[in-house]
Coordinates of C-alpha atoms in Angstrom, one line a residue:
Chain A
X273 CA 0.0 0.0 0.0
X274 CA 1.1 3.5 -0.8
X275 CA 0.7 6.1 1.9
X276 CA 1.2 9.8 2.0
X277 CA 1.3 11.0 5.6
X278 CA 1.1 14.7 6.4
X279 CA 3.2 15.5 3.3
X280 CA 4.3 19.1 2.8
X281 CA 6.0 20.2 -0.4
X282 CA 6.8 23.7 -1.6
X283 CA 8.5 25.3 -4.5
X284 CA 9.8 28.8 -3.5
X285 CA 6.6 30.4 -2.2
X286 CA 4.2 28.0 -3.9
X287 CA 3.0 25.3 -1.5
X288 CA 1.8 22.4 -3.6
X289 CA 1.0 20.1 -0.7
X290 CA 0.0 21.0 2.8
X291 CA -0.5 18.2 5.3
X292 CA -1.4 16.0 2.4
X293 CA -2.7 12.5 3.2
X294 CA -3.7 9.7 0.9
X295 CA -3.8 5.9 0.8
X296 CA -3.7 3.9 -2.4
X297 CA -4.3 0.2 -2.1
X298 CA -2.2 -2.5 -3.8
X299 CA -3.4 -3.9 -7.1
X300 CA -5.6 -1.0 -8.1
X301 CA -5.6 1.3 -11.1
X302 CA -5.8 4.8 -9.5
X303 CA -6.8 7.7 -11.7
X304 CA -5.3 10.9 -10.6
X305 CA -7.2 13.9 -11.9
X306 CA -7.1 17.6 -11.3
X307 CA -6.8 20.9 -13.1
X308 CA -3.6 22.2 -14.6
X309 CA -1.1 23.0 -11.9
X310 CA -3.0 21.0 -9.2
X311 CA 0.1 19.1 -8.4
X312 CA -0.4 15.8 -10.2
X313 CA 3.0 15.6 -11.7
X314 CA 4.6 16.7 -8.4
X315 CA 2.8 13.9 -6.6
X316 CA 4.1 11.4 -9.1
X317 CA 7.6 12.7 -8.9
X318 CA 7.4 12.5 -5.1
X319 CA 6.2 8.9 -5.4
X320 CA 9.0 8.1 -7.9
X321 CA 11.6 9.5 -5.5
X322 CA 12.6 12.3 -7.9
X323 CA 11.6 14.9 -5.4
X324 CA 11.9 14.7 -1.7
X325 CA 9.2 15.9 0.7
X326 CA 9.8 19.0 2.9
X327 CA 8.2 17.1 5.8
X328 CA 5.9 14.1 6.2
X329 CA 6.3 10.6 4.8
X330 CA 5.6 8.8 1.6
X331 CA 5.9 5.0 2.1
X332 CA 5.3 1.8 0.2
X333 CA 4.6 -1.0 2.6
X334 CA 5.8 1.2 5.4
X335 CA 9.2 1.8 3.8
X336 CA 10.3 5.3 2.7
X337 CA 10.6 5.7 -1.1
X338 CA 13.2 8.5 -1.3
X339 CA 16.8 7.2 -1.8
X340 CA 15.5 3.6 -1.3
X341 CA 17.0 1.5 -4.2
X342 CA 15.2 -1.7 -3.3
X343 CA 11.8 0.1 -3.3
X344 CA 12.6 2.1 -6.4
X345 CA 13.3 -1.2 -8.3
X346 CA 9.6 -1.9 -7.9
X347 CA 8.5 1.5 -9.3
X348 CA 8.6 2.8 -12.9
X349 CA 7.8 6.4 -13.6
X350 CA 6.8 7.5 -17.1
X351 CA 6.7 11.3 -17.1
X352 CA 4.6 13.4 -19.5
X353 CA 7.7 14.3 -21.5
X354 CA 10.1 11.4 -21.1
X355 CA 13.8 12.0 -21.7
X356 CA 15.9 10.6 -24.5
X357 CA 19.2 11.8 -25.6
X358 CA 19.5 13.3 -29.1
X359 CA 20.1 10.7 -31.8
X360 CA 19.4 7.9 -29.4
X361 CA 17.8 4.9 -31.1
X362 CA 14.8 3.0 -29.8
X363 CA 17.0 0.0 -29.2
X364 CA 19.5 2.1 -27.2
X365 CA 16.7 3.4 -25.0
X366 CA 15.5 -0.1 -24.3
X367 CA 19.1 -1.1 -23.4
X368 CA 19.3 1.9 -21.0
X369 CA 16.1 0.7 -19.2
X370 CA 17.3 -2.9 -19.3
X371 CA 20.3 -1.8 -17.2
X372 CA 18.0 -0.9 -14.3
X373 CA 14.8 -2.9 -14.7
X374 CA 13.8 -6.5 -15.3
X375 CA 12.1 -6.2 -18.8
X376 CA 10.0 -9.1 -20.1
X377 CA 11.4 -9.4 -23.6
X378 CA 8.5 -11.4 -25.0
X379 CA 6.1 -8.9 -23.7
X380 CA 8.1 -6.0 -25.1
X381 CA 8.5 -7.6 -28.5
X382 CA 4.7 -8.2 -28.6
X383 CA 4.0 -4.5 -27.8
X384 CA 6.6 -3.2 -30.2
X385 CA 5.1 -5.4 -33.0
X386 CA 1.6 -4.2 -32.2
X387 CA 2.7 -0.6 -32.5
X388 CA 4.9 -1.4 -35.5
X389 CA 7.9 0.6 -34.2
X390 CA 11.3 0.6 -35.9
X391 CA 13.8 0.5 -33.1
X392 CA 16.8 1.3 -35.3
X393 CA 15.6 4.8 -36.0
X394 CA 16.5 7.7 -33.8
X395 CA 13.7 8.5 -31.4
X396 CA 13.7 12.2 -32.4
X397 CA 12.5 11.1 -35.8
X398 CA 9.4 9.5 -34.3
X399 CA 6.1 11.3 -34.2
X400 CA 4.7 12.4 -30.8
X401 CA 2.4 9.4 -30.7
X402 CA 5.2 6.9 -31.7
X403 CA 7.4 8.2 -29.0
X404 CA 4.6 7.6 -26.5
X405 CA 4.0 4.1 -27.9
X406 CA 7.7 3.3 -27.4
X407 CA 7.8 4.5 -23.8
X408 CA 4.4 2.9 -23.0
X409 CA 5.6 -0.4 -24.5
X410 CA 8.7 -0.3 -22.2
X411 CA 6.6 0.7 -19.2
X412 CA 4.2 -2.2 -19.5
X413 CA 6.9 -4.7 -20.2
X414 CA 8.7 -4.2 -16.9
X415 CA 8.0 -6.6 -14.2
X416 CA 7.3 -4.3 -11.3
X417 CA 4.8 -3.5 -8.5
X418 CA 4.1 0.1 -9.1
X419 CA 3.6 1.9 -12.4
X420 CA 3.4 5.7 -12.4
X421 CA 2.1 7.2 -15.6
X422 CA 1.9 11.0 -16.1
X423 CA -0.5 12.1 -18.9
X424 CA -0.5 8.6 -20.1
X425 CA -2.8 8.8 -23.0
X426 CA -1.3 12.0 -24.4
X427 CA -0.5 11.6 -28.1
X428 CA -1.9 8.1 -28.4
X429 CA -4.4 7.5 -31.2
X430 CA -7.8 5.8 -30.2
X431 CA -6.6 2.3 -31.2
X432 CA -3.3 2.7 -29.3
X433 CA -5.3 3.9 -26.3
X434 CA -7.5 0.9 -26.5
X435 CA -4.6 -1.5 -26.7
X436 CA -2.8 0.3 -23.9
X437 CA -5.9 0.1 -21.6
X438 CA -6.3 -3.6 -22.3
X439 CA -2.7 -4.3 -21.5
X440 CA -2.8 -2.3 -18.3
X441 CA -5.8 -4.3 -17.1
X442 CA -3.9 -7.5 -18.0
X443 CA -0.8 -6.6 -16.0
X444 CA -2.8 -5.5 -13.0
X445 CA -4.8 -8.8 -12.9
X446 CA -1.7 -10.9 -13.7
X447 CA 0.9 -9.2 -11.5
X448 CA -1.2 -7.3 -9.0
X449 CA 0.6 -4.2 -10.1
X450 CA -0.6 -0.9 -8.8
X451 CA -1.0 1.7 -11.5
X452 CA -1.3 5.4 -10.8
X453 CA -2.3 7.2 -13.9
X454 CA -2.7 10.9 -14.3
X455 CA -4.6 12.2 -17.3
X456 CA -7.1 14.7 -18.5
X457 CA -8.6 12.0 -20.7
X458 CA -11.3 11.2 -18.1
X459 CA -13.3 8.9 -20.3
X460 CA -10.2 6.7 -20.8
X461 CA -9.6 6.7 -17.0
X462 CA -13.2 5.8 -16.3
X463 CA -12.8 2.7 -18.5
X464 CA -9.9 1.3 -16.5
X465 CA -9.7 2.9 -13.1
X466 CA -11.2 1.3 -10.0
X467 CA -10.2 4.1 -7.7
X468 CA -9.4 7.8 -8.2
X469 CA -8.3 11.0 -6.5
X470 CA -9.3 14.5 -7.4
X471 CA -6.4 16.7 -6.6
X472 CA -7.1 20.3 -5.9
X473 CA -4.6 22.8 -4.4
X474 CA -2.9 21.2 -1.4
X475 CA -5.3 18.3 -1.0
X476 CA -7.2 15.4 -2.4
X477 CA -10.7 16.8 -2.7
X478 CA -12.4 13.5 -3.2
X479 CA -11.1 10.0 -3.6
X480 CA -12.1 6.4 -3.3
X481 CA -13.8 3.8 -5.3
X482 CA -14.7 5.3 -8.7
X483 CA -17.9 3.2 -9.3
X484 CA -19.1 3.8 -5.8
X485 CA -18.6 7.6 -6.1
X486 CA -20.4 7.6 -9.5
X487 CA -23.3 5.6 -7.9
X488 CA -23.5 8.1 -5.1
X489 CA -23.7 11.0 -7.4
X490 CA -26.9 11.8 -9.4
X491 CA -27.5 14.2 -12.2
X492 CA -30.9 15.6 -13.3
X493 CA -32.1 18.1 -15.8
X494 CA -35.4 19.7 -15.3
X495 CA -37.6 22.7 -15.9
X496 CA -40.0 24.0 -13.3
X497 CA -43.0 26.4 -13.3
X498 CA -41.8 27.9 -10.0
X499 CA -38.4 29.6 -9.5
X500 CA -35.8 27.2 -8.2
X501 CA -32.3 28.1 -7.0
X502 CA -29.4 26.1 -5.5
X503 CA -30.0 27.4 -2.0
X504 CA -33.6 26.2 -2.1
X505 CA -32.6 22.5 -2.2
X506 CA -32.0 21.4 1.3
X507 CA -32.5 17.6 1.4
X508 CA -29.4 16.6 -0.7
X509 CA -25.9 18.0 -1.1
X510 CA -25.8 19.9 -4.4
X511 CA -22.5 19.7 -6.1
X512 CA -23.3 21.6 -9.2
X513 CA -26.3 23.7 -10.3
X514 CA -26.4 25.4 -13.7
X515 CA -29.2 27.3 -15.3
X516 CA -29.6 27.8 -19.1
X517 CA -32.8 29.6 -19.8
X518 CA -35.5 27.5 -18.3
X519 CA -33.4 24.4 -18.2
X520 CA -31.7 23.5 -14.9
X521 CA -29.0 20.9 -14.4
X522 CA -28.4 19.7 -10.9
X523 CA -25.7 17.3 -9.7
X524 CA -26.0 16.1 -6.2
X525 CA -25.1 13.5 -3.6
X526 CA -27.6 12.0 -1.3
X527 CA -30.9 10.2 -1.6
X528 CA -32.5 10.4 -5.0
X529 CA -36.0 9.9 -3.6
X530 CA -35.6 12.9 -1.2
X531 CA -34.5 15.1 -4.1
X532 CA -37.4 14.0 -6.3
X533 CA -39.9 14.6 -3.5
X534 CA -38.4 18.0 -2.7
X535 CA -38.6 19.3 -6.3
X536 CA -42.3 18.4 -6.6
X537 CA -43.2 21.6 -4.7
X538 CA -41.6 23.6 -7.6
X539 CA -44.0 22.1 -10.1
X540 CA -41.5 20.5 -12.5
X541 CA -42.6 20.6 -16.2
X542 CA -40.2 17.8 -17.0
X543 CA -37.6 15.8 -15.1
X544 CA -34.9 13.7 -16.8
X545 CA -32.2 11.6 -15.1
X546 CA -28.8 11.9 -16.8
X547 CA -25.9 9.4 -16.7
X548 CA -23.1 10.5 -14.4
X549 CA -19.7 10.0 -15.9
X550 CA -16.3 10.5 -14.4
X551 CA -16.0 13.7 -16.5
X552 CA -19.3 15.0 -15.0
X553 CA -18.1 14.2 -11.6
X554 CA -14.8 16.1 -12.2
X555 CA -16.4 19.0 -13.9
X556 CA -19.1 19.3 -11.3
X557 CA -16.6 19.2 -8.4
X558 CA -14.2 21.7 -10.1
X559 CA -16.9 24.1 -11.3
X560 CA -18.3 24.1 -7.8
X561 CA -14.9 25.6 -6.7
X562 CA -15.4 28.4 -9.3
X563 CA -12.7 27.3 -11.6
X564 CA -12.8 29.0 -15.0
X565 CA -16.0 30.8 -14.2
Chain B
X91 CA 28.1 -2.6 -13.9
X92 CA 24.9 -3.5 -15.7
X93 CA 24.7 0.1 -16.9
X94 CA 28.2 -0.1 -18.5
X95 CA 27.5 -3.5 -20.0
X96 CA 24.3 -2.5 -21.7
X97 CA 25.3 1.0 -22.6
X98 CA 28.8 0.7 -23.9
X99 CA 27.5 2.4 -27.1
X100 CA 26.6 5.5 -25.1
X101 CA 30.3 5.7 -24.1
X102 CA 31.6 4.8 -27.5
X103 CA 30.4 7.9 -29.3
X104 CA 31.8 10.5 -26.9
X105 CA 35.1 8.5 -26.7
X106 CA 35.4 8.4 -30.5
X107 CA 34.6 12.1 -30.7
X108 CA 37.2 12.9 -28.1
X109 CA 39.8 10.7 -29.7
X110 CA 39.2 12.3 -33.1
X111 CA 39.5 15.7 -31.5
X112 CA 42.8 14.7 -29.8
X113 CA 44.2 13.3 -32.9
X114 CA 43.3 16.5 -34.8
X115 CA 44.8 18.8 -32.2
X116 CA 47.8 16.7 -31.1
X117 CA 48.7 13.9 -33.4
X118 CA 48.1 15.3 -36.9
X119 CA 50.4 18.3 -36.5
X120 CA 53.1 15.9 -35.3
X121 CA 52.4 13.6 -38.3
X122 CA 52.4 16.3 -40.9
X123 CA 55.4 18.3 -39.7
X124 CA 58.8 17.9 -41.3
X125 CA 60.7 19.0 -38.2
X126 CA 60.7 17.4 -34.8
X127 CA 57.5 18.8 -33.4
X128 CA 56.6 17.5 -29.9
X129 CA 53.3 19.5 -29.8
X130 CA 53.1 19.0 -26.0
X131 CA 51.1 22.3 -25.6
X132 CA 48.5 21.1 -28.0
X133 CA 48.1 17.9 -25.9
X134 CA 47.7 20.0 -22.8
X135 CA 45.1 22.2 -24.6
X136 CA 43.3 19.1 -25.6
X137 CA 43.2 17.8 -22.0
X138 CA 41.9 21.1 -20.8
X139 CA 39.1 21.1 -23.4
X140 CA 38.0 17.6 -22.5
X141 CA 38.2 18.2 -18.8
X142 CA 35.6 20.9 -19.3
X143 CA 33.6 19.4 -22.1
X144 CA 32.9 16.0 -20.5
X145 CA 31.6 17.2 -17.1
X146 CA 29.2 19.5 -19.0
X147 CA 28.3 16.7 -21.5
X148 CA 27.8 14.0 -19.0
X149 CA 26.1 16.0 -16.2
X150 CA 23.8 17.9 -18.6
X151 CA 21.3 15.0 -18.2
X152 CA 20.6 15.9 -14.6
X153 CA 20.6 19.6 -15.3
X154 CA 17.4 19.6 -17.3
X155 CA 13.9 18.7 -16.2
X156 CA 13.3 15.7 -18.4
X157 CA 16.7 14.2 -17.8
X158 CA 16.2 14.7 -14.0
X159 CA 12.8 12.9 -14.2
X160 CA 14.5 9.9 -15.8
X161 CA 17.7 9.7 -13.8
X162 CA 16.3 10.5 -10.4
X163 CA 13.5 8.0 -10.8
X164 CA 15.8 5.1 -11.6
X165 CA 16.5 2.6 -8.9
X166 CA 19.7 4.3 -7.9
X167 CA 20.3 6.4 -4.9
X168 CA 21.9 9.8 -5.5
X169 CA 25.4 8.6 -4.5
X170 CA 25.3 5.7 -7.0
X171 CA 23.9 8.0 -9.7
X172 CA 26.7 10.5 -9.1
X173 CA 29.3 7.7 -9.1
X174 CA 27.9 6.2 -12.3
X175 CA 28.0 9.5 -14.2
X176 CA 31.4 10.4 -12.8
X177 CA 32.9 7.0 -13.9
X178 CA 31.3 7.2 -17.3
X179 CA 33.0 10.5 -18.0
X180 CA 36.2 9.3 -16.5
X181 CA 36.4 6.2 -18.7
X182 CA 35.7 8.4 -21.8
X183 CA 38.4 10.9 -21.1
X184 CA 41.0 8.4 -20.0
X185 CA 40.4 6.0 -22.9
X186 CA 40.5 8.7 -25.5
X187 CA 43.6 10.3 -24.0
X188 CA 45.5 7.1 -23.8
X189 CA 44.6 6.3 -27.4
X190 CA 45.8 9.7 -28.6
X191 CA 49.0 9.3 -26.6
X192 CA 49.8 5.8 -27.9
X193 CA 49.1 6.9 -31.5
X194 CA 51.3 10.0 -31.2
X195 CA 54.1 8.0 -29.5
X196 CA 54.0 5.6 -32.4
X197 CA 54.5 8.6 -34.7
X198 CA 57.4 9.8 -32.6
X199 CA 59.0 6.4 -32.9
X200 CA 58.3 6.1 -36.6
X201 CA 59.9 9.5 -37.2
X202 CA 62.8 8.5 -35.0
X203 CA 62.6 11.5 -32.7
X204 CA 65.7 11.9 -30.5
X205 CA 63.8 12.2 -27.3
X206 CA 63.8 10.6 -23.8
X207 CA 60.9 8.1 -24.0
X208 CA 61.1 7.4 -20.3
X209 CA 60.3 11.0 -19.5
X210 CA 57.7 11.0 -22.2
X211 CA 55.9 8.2 -20.5
X212 CA 56.4 9.8 -17.1
X213 CA 54.9 13.0 -18.6
X214 CA 52.0 11.1 -20.0
X215 CA 51.3 9.5 -16.7
X216 CA 51.4 12.9 -14.9
X217 CA 49.2 14.4 -17.6
X218 CA 46.6 11.6 -17.0
X219 CA 46.7 12.2 -13.3
X220 CA 46.3 16.0 -14.0
X221 CA 43.4 15.2 -16.3
X222 CA 41.7 13.1 -13.7
X223 CA 42.2 15.9 -11.1
X224 CA 41.0 18.7 -13.4
X225 CA 38.0 16.6 -14.4
X226 CA 37.1 16.0 -10.8
X227 CA 37.5 19.7 -10.0
X228 CA 35.3 20.7 -12.9
X229 CA 32.6 18.1 -12.1
X230 CA 32.4 19.5 -8.5
X231 CA 32.1 23.1 -9.8
X232 CA 29.6 22.2 -12.6
X233 CA 27.3 20.4 -10.1
X234 CA 27.0 23.6 -8.1
X235 CA 25.1 25.2 -10.9
X236 CA 21.4 24.6 -11.6
X237 CA 21.6 24.9 -15.3
X238 CA 24.2 24.2 -18.0
X239 CA 25.1 27.8 -18.9
X240 CA 25.8 28.7 -15.3
X241 CA 27.8 25.5 -14.9
X242 CA 30.1 26.4 -17.9
X243 CA 30.4 30.0 -16.5
X244 CA 31.4 28.6 -13.0
X245 CA 34.0 26.3 -14.5
X246 CA 35.5 29.2 -16.5
X247 CA 35.6 31.5 -13.5
X248 CA 37.0 28.9 -11.1
X249 CA 39.9 28.1 -13.4
X250 CA 41.0 31.7 -13.1
X251 CA 39.6 33.3 -9.9
X252 CA 42.1 32.0 -7.4
X253 CA 45.0 33.1 -9.5
X254 CA 43.4 36.5 -10.0
X255 CA 42.7 36.9 -6.2
X256 CA 46.3 36.0 -5.3
X257 CA 47.5 38.4 -7.9
X258 CA 45.3 41.2 -6.4
X259 CA 46.7 40.4 -2.9
X260 CA 50.2 40.6 -4.3
X261 CA 49.5 44.0 -5.8
X262 CA 47.7 45.2 -2.7
X263 CA 50.5 44.2 -0.3
X264 CA 53.4 44.7 -2.7
X265 CA 54.8 41.3 -1.9
X266 CA 56.7 41.4 -5.2
X267 CA 57.2 37.7 -4.8
X268 CA 57.6 37.1 -8.5
X269 CA 55.2 34.3 -8.0
X270 CA 54.3 32.0 -10.8
X271 CA 50.6 32.9 -10.6
X272 CA 49.4 29.9 -12.6
X273 CA 50.3 27.8 -9.6
X274 CA 47.3 29.4 -7.9
X275 CA 44.9 28.1 -10.6
X276 CA 43.8 24.5 -11.2
X277 CA 45.3 25.1 -14.6
X278 CA 48.6 24.5 -12.8
X279 CA 47.7 20.8 -12.9
X280 CA 48.3 20.8 -16.7
X281 CA 50.6 23.7 -17.4
X282 CA 52.6 24.1 -14.2
X283 CA 55.3 21.6 -14.9
X284 CA 55.3 21.5 -18.7
X285 CA 58.6 23.3 -19.1
X286 CA 60.3 20.8 -16.8
X287 CA 59.0 17.9 -18.7
X288 CA 59.7 19.3 -22.2
X289 CA 63.3 20.0 -21.2
X290 CA 63.7 16.4 -19.9
X291 CA 61.9 14.9 -22.9
X292 CA 64.0 16.8 -25.4
X293 CA 67.2 16.1 -23.4
X294 CA 67.8 19.9 -23.1
X295 CA 71.1 20.7 -21.4
X296 CA 71.1 21.8 -18.7
X297 CA 67.7 20.4 -17.9
X298 CA 65.3 22.5 -15.9
X299 CA 64.8 21.5 -12.3
X300 CA 61.5 21.1 -10.6
X301 CA 61.3 23.4 -7.5
X302 CA 59.7 22.7 -4.1
X303 CA 56.9 25.2 -4.8
X304 CA 56.1 23.6 -8.2
X305 CA 55.8 20.2 -6.6
X306 CA 53.9 21.4 -3.6
X307 CA 51.4 23.3 -5.6
X308 CA 50.9 20.4 -8.0
X309 CA 50.2 18.1 -5.1
X310 CA 48.0 20.7 -3.5
X311 CA 45.8 21.0 -6.6
X312 CA 45.8 17.3 -7.2
X313 CA 44.7 16.4 -3.7
X314 CA 42.2 19.3 -3.6
X315 CA 40.7 18.4 -6.9
X316 CA 40.4 14.7 -6.3
X317 CA 39.0 15.5 -2.9
X318 CA 36.4 17.7 -4.5
X319 CA 35.7 14.9 -7.0
X320 CA 34.9 12.5 -4.1
X321 CA 32.7 15.2 -2.5
X322 CA 30.8 15.6 -5.8
X323 CA 29.9 11.9 -5.6
X324 CA 29.1 11.5 -1.9
X325 CA 27.5 14.9 -1.2
X326 CA 24.0 14.7 -2.6
X327 CA 22.3 17.8 -1.3
X328 CA 22.9 19.6 -4.6
X329 CA 21.3 16.7 -6.4
X330 CA 18.0 18.5 -6.3
X331 CA 15.9 18.2 -9.4
X332 CA 13.5 20.7 -7.8
X333 CA 16.2 23.4 -8.5
X334 CA 17.0 22.4 -12.0
X335 CA 16.7 25.5 -14.3
X336 CA 16.3 27.7 -11.3
X337 CA 18.9 30.4 -10.8
X338 CA 22.1 29.1 -9.3
X339 CA 22.1 30.4 -5.8
X340 CA 24.8 28.1 -4.3
X341 CA 27.2 29.8 -1.9
X342 CA 30.0 28.7 -4.2
X343 CA 28.3 30.3 -7.1
X344 CA 27.6 33.9 -8.2
X345 CA 26.9 35.0 -4.6
X346 CA 30.5 34.6 -3.7
X347 CA 32.1 34.8 -7.1
X348 CA 30.8 38.2 -8.1
X349 CA 32.2 40.1 -5.1
X350 CA 35.5 38.3 -5.3
X351 CA 35.8 39.1 -9.0
X352 CA 34.9 42.8 -8.4
X353 CA 37.2 43.0 -5.5
X354 CA 40.3 41.5 -7.1
X355 CA 39.8 43.3 -10.5
X356 CA 39.4 46.6 -8.8
X357 CA 42.5 46.1 -6.6
X358 CA 44.5 45.1 -9.7
X359 CA 43.3 47.9 -11.9
X360 CA 43.8 50.6 -9.3
X361 CA 47.1 49.1 -8.3
X362 CA 48.4 49.1 -11.9
X363 CA 46.8 52.2 -13.3
X364 CA 46.7 54.5 -10.3
X365 CA 45.0 57.9 -10.7
X366 CA 43.9 57.1 -14.2
X367 CA 41.8 54.1 -13.3
X368 CA 38.5 55.8 -13.0
X369 CA 37.1 54.6 -16.3
X370 CA 38.4 51.1 -15.7
X371 CA 36.7 51.0 -12.3
X372 CA 33.5 52.1 -13.9
X373 CA 33.8 49.3 -16.4
X374 CA 34.3 46.8 -13.5
X375 CA 31.1 48.2 -12.0
X376 CA 29.3 47.6 -15.2
X377 CA 30.8 44.1 -15.3
X378 CA 29.4 43.5 -11.9
X379 CA 25.9 44.5 -13.2
X380 CA 26.4 42.2 -16.2
X381 CA 27.3 39.3 -13.9
X382 CA 24.3 40.1 -11.8
X383 CA 22.1 40.0 -14.9
X384 CA 23.5 36.6 -15.7
X385 CA 22.8 35.4 -12.2
X386 CA 19.3 36.8 -11.8
X387 CA 18.5 36.2 -15.5
X388 CA 16.8 39.6 -15.5
X389 CA 17.9 43.1 -16.5
X390 CA 15.9 44.4 -13.6
X391 CA 18.2 45.7 -10.9
X392 CA 18.3 43.7 -7.7
X393 CA 19.1 46.4 -5.3
X394 CA 20.6 44.2 -2.5
X395 CA 23.0 42.6 -5.0
X396 CA 23.9 46.0 -6.6
X397 CA 24.6 47.5 -3.2
X398 CA 26.9 44.6 -2.4
X399 CA 28.7 45.0 -5.8
X400 CA 29.0 48.7 -5.5
X401 CA 30.1 48.4 -1.8
X402 CA 32.8 45.9 -2.7
X403 CA 33.9 48.0 -5.7
X404 CA 34.2 51.2 -3.7
X405 CA 35.9 49.5 -0.7
X406 CA 38.4 47.7 -3.0
X407 CA 39.1 50.9 -4.9
X408 CA 39.7 53.0 -1.8
X409 CA 41.7 50.2 -0.2
X410 CA 44.0 49.7 -3.2
X411 CA 44.3 53.5 -3.8
X412 CA 45.1 54.1 -0.1
X413 CA 47.7 51.4 0.2
X414 CA 49.3 52.0 -3.2
X415 CA 49.4 55.8 -3.3
X416 CA 48.9 57.3 0.1
X417 CA 50.6 55.1 2.7
X418 CA 53.3 53.8 0.4

């Protein structure tokens, strides 16, 4: 299990984490979401041992990660813009990683074949998507316990994304690997993640079992004869309330029956239940904080 | 060891490049000259170039954000990472230097040079030790910077600053010691004893002798540089990827160097030019501003820094002027 305990981390005057706490269970695919600058990449760098905490602890199975070679052998971090030296060929990059990690050659060859990558070409000649395919192939071919992926789907085409998602699910079920994946592609995350954390300045705003959270959240659109505002709804916790002309969209947590009973008094002309997606959950939570409004 | 085994190609390219550079600078002039050209100075220049180039080339990977993400996330602690990069650079410079030396010696032999080969070998061994020392020194200095440009500037300054400072003290206190000022620079490692070796290799009569001070300063710089090389491996507090590309605020960096440069230059200029040094002092003040712009990466005046620079400039000018022209 990964644990963040009272973690503080600052860059100059910018405090990214303040008494930050989080637990991530073993063998899960954890989707890390948040607006730009929320601290997703910093959190992954802390987990990978690239950065050190100012105070607090980050542990894996009760062992500190920072400067711990035996723990770091079990972790692979794929940043959003991975490094490769100029003129380095794909095969050389693989050899570099082979120096430090136990790579399953059969698995790697399978992925490289699937993506149809020429390893004898310099990486700088690859397109953005091809570079991502190469790094992703390496990442999912390493036998390890923890895989940290920053902006994992960035640059991958829809087919490559589908392949990547399937392979991720396979390695989690086969090796009980814990995958922490940060992305703005929330639909992709919803397909594979079983848990998530929404990172907002200094803290995890909501986290936990993704399906459970989605089941706990409801979304309705309705139009009423009588005036209805956010403050007038008392029986449930309103996460988001938007009005477009006569149309009202409400996202809330609580008991659905209570909500339906409550709005009856405002004489609804029509009421329609909407599917709640991860994207809705994210947008509702973030909009509620006034972001980009 | 797995790294070196799997990545020999990564070392092959720089080693080949260095070897070609060495052959071009040192070996070719010997090969294509009709008279007995030893070309020792060119070999030393080559060693100086690679002792600067390789620390910059090898350590550049942890002085940019993407490289830092890769190397600091690998299953290596910072000491092992430092050791690995240090050894990689060391292998590259030693291999290329030895190859260039062997090749040139073969040319000396083919051309039947009348030289003392025993002293040539001794000189080569000393040069390799000097190269290792200077490489270690430059690695330590480069690591104090947070970006590549500052690292190169630091190396350049540190190669000269001690010599300049000692020279300024010599002028200030009129020691008139007739010191060989290069002995107070790490460059002494390469250039300090070259005349002695050349005279021995060429069987010059009477051969030059090596003085106590020459030997002492050579040993001083060797021990200091290798010591700093060890520190650059075991001291990991400056292995902070968080600071990569930030301004280089190390105490061994601009914060100390700018006042020392301003002080010693002012003392030298006033000491040498006397009452006519006003414009030169103004230029030194402007140099202080330029160095501050490089440090802060902004043309905006940082008043605290400028007060320090102007304070040092005025104090050094008054001090040098008073000692040289009033009390003497």
